Coordinates of C-alpha atoms in Angstrom, one line a residue:
Chain A
M18 CA -4.8 2.5 -6.2
I19 CA -7.0 4.5 -3.8
D20 CA -5.5 6.6 -1.1
P21 CA -6.9 5.6 2.3
T22 CA -7.1 9.3 3.2
L23 CA -9.7 9.7 0.5
L24 CA -12.0 7.4 2.5
A25 CA -11.2 9.4 5.6
R26 CA -12.5 12.5 3.8
V27 CA -15.6 10.5 2.7
V28 CA -16.2 9.6 6.3
K29 CA -16.4 13.3 7.1
G30 CA -19.1 13.8 4.5
D31 CA -16.8 15.3 1.8
Q32 CA -18.9 15.2 -1.4
Q33 CA -15.9 15.8 -3.7
A34 CA -14.0 12.9 -2.1
F35 CA -16.9 10.6 -2.7
S36 CA -17.1 11.7 -6.3
Q37 CA -13.3 11.0 -6.6
L38 CA -13.8 7.6 -5.0
Y39 CA -16.5 6.8 -7.5
D40 CA -14.3 7.9 -10.4
H41 CA -11.4 5.8 -9.2
S42 CA -13.3 2.6 -8.6
C43 CA -16.4 2.5 -10.8
T44 CA -14.9 0.8 -13.8
L45 CA -13.4 -2.0 -11.7
L46 CA -16.6 -2.6 -9.7
F47 CA -18.9 -2.4 -12.7
T48 CA -16.7 -4.9 -14.6
L49 CA -16.9 -7.2 -11.6
A50 CA -20.7 -6.8 -11.3
V51 CA -21.2 -7.4 -15.0
R52 CA -19.1 -10.5 -14.8
I53 CA -21.1 -11.9 -11.9
L54 CA -24.6 -10.8 -13.0
G55 CA -24.1 -11.1 -16.7
N56 CA -26.1 -8.0 -17.5
H57 CA -25.4 -4.3 -17.6
E58 CA -28.7 -3.0 -16.2
E59 CA -28.6 -5.2 -13.1
A60 CA -24.9 -4.4 -12.6
A61 CA -25.7 -0.7 -12.7
E62 CA -28.5 -1.2 -10.2
L63 CA -26.1 -3.2 -7.9
L64 CA -23.4 -0.5 -8.1
Q65 CA -26.0 2.1 -7.1
D66 CA -26.7 0.0 -3.9
V67 CA -23.1 -0.7 -3.3
Y68 CA -22.0 3.0 -3.5
L69 CA -24.9 4.1 -1.3
E70 CA -23.9 1.4 1.2
V71 CA -20.3 2.7 1.0
W72 CA -21.5 6.2 1.7
R73 CA -23.6 5.2 4.7
K74 CA -21.1 2.7 6.1
V75 CA -17.8 4.2 5.2
S76 CA -17.0 4.8 8.9
R77 CA -16.8 1.0 9.3
Y78 CA -13.9 0.8 7.0
D79 CA -10.7 0.0 8.9
V80 CA -7.4 0.4 7.1
G81 CA -5.9 -2.4 9.2
R82 CA -8.2 -4.9 7.5
G83 CA -7.2 -4.3 3.9
T84 CA -6.9 -1.7 1.2
P85 CA -9.9 0.5 0.2
V86 CA -10.0 -1.3 -3.1
A87 CA -10.1 -4.7 -1.4
W88 CA -13.0 -3.4 0.8
L89 CA -15.0 -2.2 -2.2
V90 CA -14.3 -5.3 -4.3
T91 CA -15.3 -7.6 -1.5
L92 CA -18.4 -5.6 -0.8
T93 CA -19.4 -5.6 -4.5
K94 CA -18.7 -9.2 -4.9
S95 CA -20.6 -10.3 -1.9
R96 CA -23.7 -8.2 -2.8
A97 CA -23.6 -9.4 -6.4
I98 CA -23.5 -13.1 -5.2
D99 CA -26.4 -12.3 -2.9
R100 CA -28.4 -11.1 -5.9
L101 CA -27.3 -14.2 -7.9
R102 CA -28.6 -16.5 -5.2
A103 CA -31.8 -14.6 -4.7
R104 CA -32.3 -14.8 -8.5
A105 CA -31.7 -18.6 -8.4
S106 CA -34.1 -19.1 -5.6
R107 CA -36.8 -17.3 -7.7
G108 CA -36.2 -19.8 -10.4
Y109 CA -34.6 -17.3 -12.7
R110 CA -32.7 -18.8 -15.6
P111 CA -29.8 -16.7 -16.8
T112 CA -30.0 -16.0 -20.5
N113 CA -26.2 -16.0 -20.6
S114 CA -24.2 -19.1 -20.1
P115 CA -21.0 -18.4 -18.2
E116 CA -19.1 -18.4 -21.4
A117 CA -21.4 -15.8 -22.8
G118 CA -20.1 -13.5 -20.1
T119 CA -17.4 -12.6 -22.5
A120 CA -19.9 -11.3 -25.0
V121 CA -20.9 -8.4 -22.8
R122 CA -17.4 -7.2 -22.4
V123 CA -16.3 -4.2 -24.3
A124 CA -13.5 -5.0 -26.8
D125 CA -10.9 -2.9 -25.0
P126 CA -11.8 0.6 -23.9
G127 CA -8.2 1.2 -22.9
P128 CA -7.1 2.4 -19.5
S129 CA -9.5 4.8 -17.8
P130 CA -8.2 8.4 -17.5
F131 CA -7.8 7.7 -13.8
E132 CA -5.7 4.7 -14.2
M133 CA -2.2 5.5 -13.2
Q134 CA 1.0 3.8 -14.3
A135 CA 1.2 1.7 -11.1
D136 CA -2.4 0.6 -11.7
Q137 CA -1.6 -0.5 -15.2
E138 CA 1.4 -2.5 -14.0
L139 CA -0.7 -4.2 -11.4
R140 CA -3.4 -5.0 -13.9
I141 CA -0.8 -6.5 -16.2
A142 CA 0.6 -8.6 -13.3
V143 CA -2.8 -9.9 -12.3
V144 CA -3.7 -10.8 -15.9
A145 CA -0.4 -12.6 -16.3
A146 CA -0.8 -14.4 -12.9
V147 CA -4.3 -15.6 -13.8
A148 CA -3.4 -16.6 -17.3
G149 CA -0.4 -18.5 -16.0
L150 CA -2.7 -20.9 -14.0
P151 CA -3.6 -24.3 -15.5
K152 CA -7.0 -24.0 -17.1
A153 CA -8.6 -26.4 -14.6
Q154 CA -7.4 -24.3 -11.6
Q155 CA -8.5 -21.1 -13.2
Q156 CA -12.0 -22.5 -14.0
A157 CA -12.5 -23.8 -10.4
I158 CA -11.5 -20.5 -8.9
E159 CA -13.7 -18.5 -11.3
L160 CA -16.8 -20.7 -10.6
A161 CA -16.3 -20.0 -6.8
Y162 CA -15.4 -16.4 -7.1
Y163 CA -17.8 -15.2 -9.8
E164 CA -20.6 -17.6 -9.5
G165 CA -20.6 -18.1 -5.8
L166 CA -20.5 -21.9 -6.0
S167 CA -19.2 -24.0 -3.1
H168 CA -16.6 -26.7 -3.8
A169 CA -19.3 -29.3 -3.7
E170 CA -21.4 -27.5 -6.3
I171 CA -18.3 -27.0 -8.5
A172 CA -17.5 -30.7 -8.2
E173 CA -21.0 -31.5 -9.3
R174 CA -21.0 -29.0 -12.1
L175 CA -17.7 -30.3 -13.5
N176 CA -18.4 -33.9 -12.7
Q177 CA -15.1 -34.2 -10.8
P178 CA -14.3 -35.7 -7.4
L179 CA -14.6 -33.2 -4.5
G180 CA -11.0 -33.6 -3.5
T181 CA -9.8 -32.7 -6.9
V182 CA -11.8 -29.5 -7.0
K183 CA -10.5 -28.5 -3.5
T184 CA -6.9 -29.1 -4.6
R185 CA -7.3 -27.1 -7.8
I186 CA -8.6 -24.1 -5.9
K187 CA -6.0 -24.4 -3.2
L188 CA -3.1 -24.7 -5.7
G189 CA -4.5 -22.0 -7.9
M190 CA -4.9 -19.5 -5.0
S191 CA -1.5 -20.2 -3.6
K192 CA 0.1 -19.8 -7.0
L193 CA -1.7 -16.4 -7.4
R194 CA -0.5 -15.4 -3.9
D195 CA 3.1 -16.3 -4.6
G196 CA 3.0 -14.5 -7.9
L197 CA 1.3 -11.3 -6.6
Q198 CA 2.6 -11.1 -3.0
Q199 CA 5.2 -8.5 -3.9
W200 CA 2.4 -6.0 -4.7
W201 CA 1.2 -5.8 -1.2
N202 CA 4.4 -6.6 0.6
H203 CA 6.0 -3.5 -1.0
G204 CA 3.1 -1.3 -0.2
E205 CA 2.4 -0.6 -3.9
L206 CA -1.2 -1.7 -3.5
Q207 CA -3.2 1.1 -2.2
Chain G
M3 CA -11.9 -30.2 12.3
T4 CA -8.2 -30.2 13.0
H5 CA -6.1 -27.1 12.8
E6 CA -4.5 -28.4 9.6
E7 CA -7.9 -29.0 8.0
L8 CA -8.9 -25.5 9.0
E9 CA -5.7 -23.9 7.7
E10 CA -6.1 -25.8 4.4
S11 CA -9.6 -24.3 4.0
V12 CA -8.3 -20.7 4.2
P13 CA -7.6 -20.3 0.4
L14 CA -11.0 -21.9 -0.3
Y15 CA -12.6 -19.3 2.1
A16 CA -11.0 -16.4 0.3
A17 CA -12.1 -17.7 -3.1
G18 CA -15.6 -18.0 -1.8
A19 CA -15.7 -21.8 -2.2
L20 CA -16.6 -23.0 1.3
D21 CA -20.2 -24.0 2.2
R22 CA -21.9 -22.3 5.1
V23 CA -20.9 -24.9 7.8
E24 CA -17.2 -24.9 6.8
R25 CA -17.2 -21.1 6.6
Q26 CA -18.6 -20.8 10.1
A27 CA -16.1 -23.4 11.4
L28 CA -13.2 -21.4 10.1
E29 CA -14.6 -18.1 11.4
A30 CA -15.0 -19.6 14.8
H31 CA -11.4 -20.8 14.6
L32 CA -10.2 -17.4 13.6
L33 CA -12.1 -15.9 16.5
S34 CA -10.2 -18.2 18.8
G35 CA -7.2 -16.1 17.9
C36 CA -5.2 -18.4 15.6
V37 CA -2.5 -16.1 14.3
S38 CA -1.2 -18.3 11.4
C39 CA -4.6 -18.7 9.9
H40 CA -5.3 -15.0 10.4
N41 CA -2.1 -14.1 8.5
A42 CA -2.8 -16.6 5.8
L43 CA -6.3 -15.3 5.3
K44 CA -5.0 -11.7 5.0
D45 CA -2.8 -12.8 2.1
Y46 CA -5.4 -14.8 0.4
Q47 CA -8.0 -12.1 0.7
S48 CA -5.6 -9.6 -0.9
V49 CA -5.3 -12.1 -3.8
A50 CA -9.0 -12.4 -4.1
A51 CA -9.5 -8.7 -4.1
L52 CA -7.1 -8.4 -7.1
L53 CA -8.9 -11.0 -9.3
P54 CA -11.4 -8.7 -11.0
L55 CA -8.4 -6.8 -12.4
S56 CA -7.9 -9.7 -14.8
L57 CA -11.2 -9.0 -16.5
S58 CA -11.5 -6.7 -19.5
P59 CA -12.7 -3.4 -18.1
V60 CA -16.4 -2.4 -18.8
K61 CA -17.3 1.2 -18.2
P62 CA -20.5 1.9 -16.3
P63 CA -23.2 4.1 -18.0
R64 CA -22.4 7.8 -17.7
T65 CA -25.7 8.5 -16.0
L66 CA -24.9 6.2 -13.1
K67 CA -22.7 8.6 -11.3
A68 CA -25.4 11.3 -11.2
T69 CA -28.0 8.8 -10.0
I70 CA -25.7 7.7 -7.2
M71 CA -24.6 11.2 -6.2
A72 CA -28.2 12.3 -6.0
G73 CA -29.4 9.3 -4.1
R74 CA -27.3 9.7 -1.0
N75 CA -28.3 10.7 2.5
P76 CA -27.0 14.1 3.5
A77 CA -24.1 12.5 5.4
P78 CA -22.7 9.1 6.1
I79 CA -24.1 7.4 9.1
P80 CA -21.6 7.5 12.0
A81 CA -19.9 4.2 13.1
E82 CA -22.1 3.5 16.1
A83 CA -25.3 3.9 14.2
A84 CA -24.0 1.7 11.3
L85 CA -23.0 -1.0 13.7
N86 CA -26.6 -1.2 15.0
E87 CA -28.0 -2.1 11.7
P88 CA -29.5 -5.5 11.2
A89 CA -27.2 -8.2 9.9
R90 CA -27.0 -8.6 6.1
P91 CA -27.6 -12.0 4.6
S92 CA -24.0 -12.6 3.5
L93 CA -20.7 -12.0 5.3
E94 CA -19.6 -8.4 5.4
P95 CA -16.0 -7.8 4.1
G96 CA -13.8 -9.2 6.8
E97 CA -16.8 -9.2 9.2
W98 CA -15.5 -12.0 11.3
M99 CA -12.8 -9.5 12.4
N100 CA -15.4 -7.3 14.0
H101 CA -16.0 -10.0 16.5
L102 CA -12.3 -10.1 17.6
F103 CA -12.5 -6.8 19.3
P104 CA -15.3 -4.7 20.9
P105 CA -18.2 -4.7 21.3
V106 CA -17.3 -7.7 23.4
A107 CA -19.0 -7.3 26.7
P108 CA -22.7 -7.1 25.7
A109 CA -22.6 -10.1 23.3
R110 CA -20.8 -12.3 25.8
S111 CA -22.7 -11.3 29.0
S112 CA -26.0 -11.7 27.3
S113 CA -25.4 -15.3 26.5
L114 CA -24.3 -16.2 30.0
P115 CA -27.6 -15.4 31.8
W116 CA -29.3 -17.2 29.0
A117 CA -27.2 -20.3 29.5
L118 CA -27.7 -20.2 33.3
G119 CA -31.4 -19.6 32.9
L120 CA -31.7 -22.6 30.6
A121 CA -29.7 -24.7 33.1
T122 CA -32.0 -23.5 36.0
L123 CA -35.0 -24.3 33.9
L124 CA -33.7 -27.8 33.2
I125 CA -32.9 -28.3 36.9
V126 CA -36.4 -27.3 37.8
A127 CA -37.8 -29.6 35.2
V128 CA -35.7 -32.4 36.4
G129 CA -36.7 -31.6 40.0
G130 CA -40.3 -31.7 39.0
Y131 CA -39.9 -34.9 37.2
F132 CA -38.2 -36.3 40.3
A133 CA -41.1 -35.3 42.5
W134 CA -43.6 -36.8 40.1
D135 CA -41.4 -39.9 39.9
V136 CA -41.2 -40.3 43.7
S137 CA -45.0 -40.2 44.0
T138 CA -45.7 -42.5 41.0
Q139 CA -42.7 -44.7 40.1
R140 CA -40.7 -45.2 43.3
S141 CA -38.9 -48.1 41.7
I142 CA -36.8 -45.9 39.4
D143 CA -33.3 -45.3 40.6
T144 CA -33.3 -41.7 41.9
S145 CA -29.5 -41.7 42.0
N146 CA -29.5 -41.4 38.1
I147 CA -31.4 -38.2 38.3
K148 CA -29.1 -36.8 40.9
Q149 CA -26.2 -37.6 38.7
L150 CA -27.9 -35.9 35.8
E151 CA -28.5 -32.8 38.0
A152 CA -24.9 -32.8 39.1
S153 CA -23.6 -33.1 35.6
L154 CA -25.8 -30.2 34.5
Q155 CA -24.5 -28.0 37.2
E156 CA -21.0 -29.0 36.4
K157 CA -21.5 -28.2 32.7
S158 CA -23.0 -24.8 33.4
A159 CA -20.1 -24.0 35.7
R160 CA -17.7 -25.0 32.9
L161 CA -19.6 -22.8 30.5
A162 CA -19.3 -19.9 32.8
D163 CA -15.6 -20.5 33.1
V164 CA -15.2 -20.6 29.3
H165 CA -17.1 -17.3 29.1
R166 CA -14.9 -15.7 31.7
E167 CA -11.8 -16.9 29.9
V168 CA -13.0 -15.5 26.6
G169 CA -13.7 -12.2 28.2
D170 CA -10.3 -12.1 29.8
Q171 CA -8.6 -12.8 26.5
A172 CA -10.6 -10.1 24.8
K173 CA -9.4 -7.7 27.5
V174 CA -5.8 -8.7 27.1
L175 CA -6.2 -8.2 23.3
A176 CA -7.6 -4.8 23.8
E177 CA -4.7 -3.9 26.1
L178 CA -2.2 -5.2 23.6
R179 CA -3.8 -3.1 20.9
N180 CA -3.6 0.0 23.0
E181 CA 0.1 -0.7 23.8
I182 CA 0.9 -1.2 20.1
R183 CA -0.8 2.1 19.3
Q184 CA 1.2 3.8 22.0
R185 CA 4.5 2.3 20.8
T186 CA 3.8 3.3 17.2
K187 CA 3.2 6.8 18.3
E188 CA 6.4 6.9 20.3
A189 CA 8.4 5.4 17.4
A190 CA 6.9 8.1 15.0
E191 CA 8.0 10.8 17.5
A192 CA 11.5 9.4 17.8
K193 CA 11.8 9.3 14.1
E194 CA 10.8 12.9 13.8
Q195 CA 13.3 13.9 16.4
L196 CA 16.0 11.9 14.6
A197 CA 15.2 13.6 11.3
Q198 CA 15.5 17.0 13.0
R199 CA 18.8 16.1 14.6
E200 CA 20.1 14.9 11.3
A201 CA 19.1 18.2 9.7
E202 CA 20.9 20.1 12.5
L203 CA 24.0 18.0 12.1
E204 CA 24.1 18.6 8.3
E205 CA 23.7 22.3 8.9
T206 CA 26.6 22.3 11.4
R207 CA 28.8 20.3 8.9
V208 CA 28.2 22.8 6.1
Q209 CA 29.0 25.6 8.5
L210 CA 32.2 23.9 9.5
I211 CA 33.3 23.4 5.9
E212 CA 32.5 27.1 5.1
A213 CA 34.6 28.1 8.1
E214 CA 37.5 26.0 6.9
L215 CA 37.3 27.5 3.5
E216 CA 37.2 31.0 4.9
E217 CA 40.3 30.1 7.0
T218 CA 42.2 28.8 4.0
R219 CA 41.3 31.8 2.0
L220 CA 42.5 34.1 4.8
R221 CA 45.8 32.2 5.1
L222 CA 46.3 32.4 1.3
S223 CA 45.7 36.1 1.2
Q224 CA 48.1 36.7 4.0
R225 CA 50.8 35.0 1.9
G226 CA 50.3 37.7 -0.7
N227 CA 49.1 36.4 -4.1
P228 CA 45.8 34.5 -3.7
R229 CA 46.1 32.9 -7.1
T230 CA 49.4 31.2 -7.0
V231 CA 49.2 28.5 -4.5
G232 CA 52.1 26.3 -3.5
T233 CA 50.0 23.6 -1.8
P234 CA 46.4 23.8 -2.9
Q235 CA 45.7 20.3 -1.3
D236 CA 44.2 21.8 1.8
E237 CA 41.7 23.8 -0.1
L238 CA 41.0 21.0 -2.6
A239 CA 40.4 18.6 0.3
T240 CA 38.0 21.0 1.9
L241 CA 36.3 21.8 -1.4
L242 CA 35.6 18.1 -2.1
R243 CA 33.7 17.9 1.2
I244 CA 31.2 20.5 0.2
P245 CA 27.8 18.9 -0.2
N246 CA 26.6 18.7 -3.8
V247 CA 29.8 20.3 -5.2
K248 CA 29.7 20.2 -9.0
A249 CA 32.7 19.2 -11.1
V250 CA 33.4 19.8 -14.8
S251 CA 36.5 18.3 -16.3
L252 CA 38.5 20.0 -19.0
T253 CA 40.8 18.3 -21.6
G254 CA 43.7 19.7 -23.5
S255 CA 43.2 20.8 -27.1
D256 CA 45.7 20.1 -29.9
M257 CA 47.7 23.1 -28.6
A258 CA 48.4 21.3 -25.4
K259 CA 47.6 17.6 -25.6
L260 CA 48.9 16.8 -22.2
A261 CA 47.0 19.6 -20.4
A262 CA 44.0 18.8 -18.4
G263 CA 42.0 20.4 -15.7
F264 CA 38.7 20.6 -13.8
L265 CA 36.4 23.1 -12.4
L266 CA 34.7 22.8 -9.0
Y267 CA 31.5 24.8 -8.3
D268 CA 30.0 25.4 -4.8
S269 CA 26.4 26.2 -5.4
R270 CA 26.0 27.8 -2.0
T271 CA 28.6 30.5 -2.4
Q272 CA 28.5 30.4 -6.2
N273 CA 32.3 30.2 -6.3
V274 CA 34.3 28.5 -9.0
W275 CA 37.8 27.0 -8.7
L276 CA 40.0 25.9 -11.6
Y277 CA 42.7 23.3 -11.2
S278 CA 44.9 22.6 -14.2
V279 CA 48.0 20.6 -15.0
N280 CA 50.5 20.6 -17.9
L281 CA 49.4 24.0 -19.3
P282 CA 52.4 25.5 -21.2
E283 CA 54.0 28.7 -19.8
S284 CA 52.1 31.8 -20.9
P285 CA 54.6 33.9 -23.0
T286 CA 55.2 37.4 -21.8
G287 CA 52.4 39.7 -22.9
T288 CA 49.8 37.0 -22.9
T289 CA 47.5 35.6 -20.4
Y290 CA 45.2 32.5 -20.1
Q291 CA 41.5 33.4 -20.0
L292 CA 38.7 31.1 -18.7
W293 CA 35.4 31.3 -20.5
A294 CA 31.9 30.1 -19.6
I295 CA 30.0 29.6 -22.9
R296 CA 26.2 29.7 -23.0
D297 CA 25.0 31.4 -26.1
K298 CA 28.2 33.4 -26.4
P299 CA 31.4 33.2 -24.3
M300 CA 31.6 35.1 -21.1
S301 CA 34.9 35.7 -19.4
I302 CA 35.3 34.2 -15.9
G303 CA 38.9 35.4 -15.3
T304 CA 42.5 35.4 -16.4
F305 CA 45.6 33.8 -15.1
Q306 CA 49.3 33.6 -15.8
M307 CA 51.4 30.4 -16.1
D308 CA 55.1 30.4 -15.3
T309 CA 57.5 27.6 -16.3
G310 CA 57.2 24.7 -13.9
D311 CA 53.8 25.6 -12.6
T312 CA 51.6 22.6 -12.7
T313 CA 48.6 23.8 -10.8
H314 CA 46.7 27.0 -10.9
L315 CA 43.8 28.1 -8.9
L316 CA 41.2 30.7 -9.7
V317 CA 38.5 31.7 -7.4
K318 CA 35.6 33.7 -8.7
K319 CA 31.9 34.2 -8.0
V320 CA 30.0 32.9 -11.1
P321 CA 26.2 33.1 -10.5
S322 CA 25.4 31.7 -14.0
F323 CA 27.7 28.7 -13.7
T324 CA 25.0 26.1 -13.9
K325 CA 23.6 27.7 -17.1
A326 CA 26.8 27.4 -19.0
K327 CA 27.0 24.6 -21.6
T328 CA 30.8 24.6 -22.2
F329 CA 33.9 25.9 -20.5
A330 CA 37.1 26.8 -22.2
V331 CA 40.6 28.3 -21.6
S332 CA 42.2 30.3 -24.4
L333 CA 45.5 32.2 -24.6
E334 CA 44.8 35.9 -25.0
P335 CA 46.8 39.2 -25.1
F336 CA 47.7 40.4 -21.7
G337 CA 44.8 41.8 -19.7
G338 CA 42.3 39.5 -21.5
R339 CA 39.7 40.2 -24.2
P340 CA 35.9 40.5 -24.0
Q341 CA 35.6 37.7 -26.6
P342 CA 38.1 34.8 -27.1
T343 CA 40.6 35.7 -29.9
G344 CA 43.5 33.4 -29.3
P345 CA 43.9 29.6 -29.5
M346 CA 41.9 27.3 -27.1
Y347 CA 44.0 25.3 -24.7
L348 CA 41.4 23.6 -22.5
L349 CA 37.8 22.6 -23.3
S350 CA 35.1 20.9 -21.3
R351 CA 33.6 17.8 -22.7
S352 CA 29.9 18.6 -23.4

């Protein structure tokens, strides 16, 4: 999806490479930020922080640790969850319930002009893999991933035994791994 | 926690579902060098990074890019400077892996003097207590204190051992990493050399085939008529070994239903060979003519057919071979014609 050599150019201070990196990743990262934070303004603010952090710390990126996209997604997710927690500790009550998250999504803007054939195939594979999970497993993973809840918090939220929640996440994650493994085993995932 | 429990927590870690204590326990385990947990984590983290792709895409505001591009420092901060920044509240992407490799020495050596200092302080305190105790409460068993002292010393020695061991392991790891890097480089060089040798070999093979063809041609011309060949097998065999030789098959028309043939084209020399079977004898005063048809027919050459001939061979340089759509053989008055006038005998399937 993103050529690691693009990041190598960003490390050298290449403005054009940074601009390309933004174009290639902004929709995915913004989508993730909106899903976690539930609001466009804050997501835009977060992306600003994230990209500036990328620009400053890009030299830390090590291709051996994962793909550029994995790095950007992990960074965005972890910064967004930080914000979510900081917000919770300030006593902020989100106006959106988790379900209302869907309301802020655009109907379907179609693939971005930068989305290549392989990206579309990967997107379809991920959508299918997630949709193929039993609803309970999907819900448990999403509460952890997008809302930053620990298994104990999820168990409390869903009023389910802790062991059940752990098993749901483990099963769900391992199904996703089995379904998507070919994408990084064959080197298609850049 | 047992290894099994830790390994089971890997998918939960990747999904972000562990609480802080469990997260730290797994990170410590990963730092101890557990390969199976490390590999499992790599897989699960790849899965986790793909999850946002399942969301319906939301485009960021158009103005965001300009804001970001304008807000940057002149240049990214180099690696060393970035590493010195204060720790962020949450875990950096794959941050635990930073601890596997350098900077090892400062972190480890700084905790050792601290531990020894603490131990010394405790020993002094215990010693002080001992002195006070002797002067005030002589009845208390002093051997207990000595035991405590000895156990403290033993523990700090063990701590130092553990530190030394961890340091050694980190050194071994770094050496292994260097070796892998070296091996990868060597492998890449060997691969490059191999590719070069293969290219040379291919070149030699092509030269060999060309030499054989030339030899056959010479032998044929020494026999007199280069077109009538008694045994074209040698040349056919050689031709078929030309890399990327193109072949076009021809089938007999109603005039000669049993006739068939094929054309071979060597794109390097642009030569064309025609092999045909079961073409009827060309009556006196006539000749067969081979046509390459693109927009209009272009003559490639003429040839005679005597009774009993089953194979004919025609060699000609045809630069426009690949552009032709159809090939045909017609029977024409002797000497050939600029355009086909007689009946078609062979036609390529197009």
